[in-house]
Amino acid sequence: MPITRLLSVLLAVLLLAASPALAQTAPASAADTATQLQQASADLDKAGAQLNSIRERVEKYRDDDARLVDLKVEAEALNRSILAISVATRPRLEAIKARQTELGDPPAEGAPPEADVVVEERKKLAAERNEINALTGEAENLSIEATKASNRVTEIRRQLFTDAILKRTEISADLFSDAGGAFAAETQTLGRTVTAWLQFVWKFKRMQLLGAVTLSLMAALVLLSGSYRLFAPYITRAARQEKPHYITRLSVAFWSTILPTMAAGAFAGASYFFLDAFKVLRTDIAPIVAIALGVVVAVYFVAQLANAVLSPSDGHWRLVRVSDRGARRLWLLIFSMAIVNGADYFLGTISEVLGSPVVLTVVKSFFASIVIGALLVVTAFVKPVLHRGEPPNSPGRPWPRSIFVLLILIGLGLVLSSLLGYVGMARFVATQIVVTGAVVVTMYIGFLSGRAVSATNAFAETAVGKRLEERFGLGQVALDQIGLAAGLAIYLLIFVFFVPLILLQWGFQVADIESWAYRIFTEIRIGTITISLVGILAGIVLFVIGLVVTRWFQKWVDGNVLARSQVDTGVRNSVRTAVGYAGVALAGLVGISAAGINLSSLALVAGALSLGIGFGLQNIVSNFVSGLILLAERPFKVGDWVVAGTTEGFVRRISVRATEIETFQRQTVIVPNSVLINGQVGNWTHRNKLGRVEVAISVHAGNDPRRVQELLAEVVRAQQGLLRNPEPTVVFQAFSAATLDFEIRAFLADILNGTGVKSELRAAILERFRAENIAIGGPAAPEVPVKISKEGAELITALLDQATEKVRPAGSRKRRGPDEETAKT
């Protein structure tokens, strides 16, 4: 009692202390709401001013594609912030609607008036709701205007791209004359600029230059050595094969292209980064160095790819059927086109940095496009094709007619476009042929490699799979799963790495790709539904973490708390199962919430489901819940041998409503899940396929039972397929005046083979019994001779002859001779 009084006093004191705070809650909440609405209004005014600034800058920089991309990204970010402001007011709006619903409609005319407090509250709620609606409408209008500004940027950029591609230049002698003078002036300017920069670097930035180059080489070597440590041993081992498998050729081609190119790209990127960080580059030299490094990496990538696909030095590693001579010529032509295209971009960047006349850039691209077109025409007349089965050193045949015509048309199209003045279009097409073509070929090889690696039983045949099998003792299923994961990883690498390269080649900017990536991962809209891949991934990760924590907590509770408490096994199993269900449910709710799925929709589904149960869906819901239990507990799985009532067979499919069982007569029986949950189900292969077989044997009662038992034991021990541990036994079950009854009990590693093993065992026992003269049944009855007199035999013969004469047809009777007639008389 004293303790109860003390608790009561403490509770009263706490309530008295909390009452002032509770009294101040309503005014503070109202003040916070007003402050929130004021802040939202100020944010919308700020967003409107920012939107006007974006519109002005769009018109100002309508000829600068890079600036337009930044403005488009800014407009999209502004649109998202405007929508966020509108969304932030929704909870308060929903609360106001709920309170107004509680208050109900105002009293009708003639009805008693409401209290002043209610009238005042109703006015405040209406005013606040109107203010929120006004803010929401303003936010929607600003969002529409921001979307229009973004679409305007897209339209301007599309027009810029079209104008740049279809712009026509008059090709004349004056053009080349002006270009010649501009080229001479540019050469002198470039020489002075580079010389001055080198002198400056050598005098004042010598150590920084050496440090930048050293660090760049170290970064490239670390990447290259790390990559080759992972992949090169397998590639080198595979390269020693005389006739490599197609999967091996694909893997070697893909990785021998990617790894060196990544190392070269790392060296180029690190070089530029360190040179810029150490202040070695000047503003007029930095773009030239950047484009030079990029061109070198691009040309190196094309050369490596052509070498991997064509393999000019070894025809056994070639991915296409071309001759050795044709492979060498094709590699030289592809490399030449890459050099020409890279030189065009490098010289164009120099002209842009040095401020040379545009006519010089046009003439450079003019000659580059013509050279690439000529090289394509020359490629059309190469004869590299081999028929199936021809050795690589055979003389090649011409291209198929379709490829020949395509190469001629593209080559002549580039030349004619340049001669007609459409130099921009010719340059764009030439670049796509060289760079985009190389990227697409690499992607194709990568997809083939990923598909080949993820094929069934394919990964186990690779060098990596064999190494994993030897090192970790993995089975075929585990290796197939690793192969599937490796194939998906290759697909993801190709998509993430090469798709942006293609987009950049087609005129898109980095900001465009970043904006699309943001939308893909956070704002996939399907009608009014918004899906976030990041949210879904976070939900899956949280669910997996919750599942792992649940399993750990189950083991901890069972192994520490319950085991030390000496709780009954059944109680321990119940507690463990309840903890598992609760943990999985909690992890599922956390994952669903993290994925952005509204739990209120689940409540609606639950309400509809309960209503359906009330209208007669008990059986369907029962089967559905039973199916979920079967899928969660897994008392049997697909492929198990089960016995459910009179149905016996193999489980072929488990769905949420019913389970399909295929009997031994190949009949499919559909069993409702509630029957399997509520009834008894026998599972021969629940935890493993170990099982016992019984074979009944009966012999004649005159045999020695111990001798028969010894013979049966010898036959069983010699039988293949029966386990030695547990040891098979022979049981003398019963005897009678006619038989001795035995039963053989033996265990099998795979109970599914029981029928065949029992058949072989019976045959072996029968052969041994016959060899040992063991009687199976009683002795046969003796034959009793029948004695008859001579007169009786003659009488029986005469009777048989008369019966035969009566049965025989008249025409078939034999004519009797004179002697027979006389004898008859």
Coordinates of C-alpha atoms in Angstrom, one line a residue, residues 51-64 67-68 71 148-149 152-153 155-156:
L51 CA 12.0 30.7 -62.7
N52 CA 12.0 34.2 -64.3
S53 CA 15.8 34.2 -64.1
I54 CA 16.0 30.8 -65.8
R55 CA 13.8 32.1 -68.6
E56 CA 16.0 35.1 -69.2
R57 CA 19.2 33.1 -69.3
V58 CA 17.6 30.6 -71.7
E59 CA 17.1 33.3 -74.2
K60 CA 20.5 34.8 -73.5
Y61 CA 22.4 31.5 -74.0
R62 CA 20.2 30.0 -76.6
D63 CA 23.3 29.3 -78.8
D64 CA 25.4 27.6 -76.0
R67 CA 24.7 26.3 -70.8
L68 CA 21.3 25.2 -71.9
L71 CA 19.6 25.5 -67.3
K148 CA 7.4 24.6 -69.9
A149 CA 10.8 26.2 -69.4
R152 CA 11.7 25.1 -74.1
V153 CA 15.3 24.3 -73.5
E155 CA 13.3 22.4 -78.1
I156 CA 16.1 25.0 -78.5

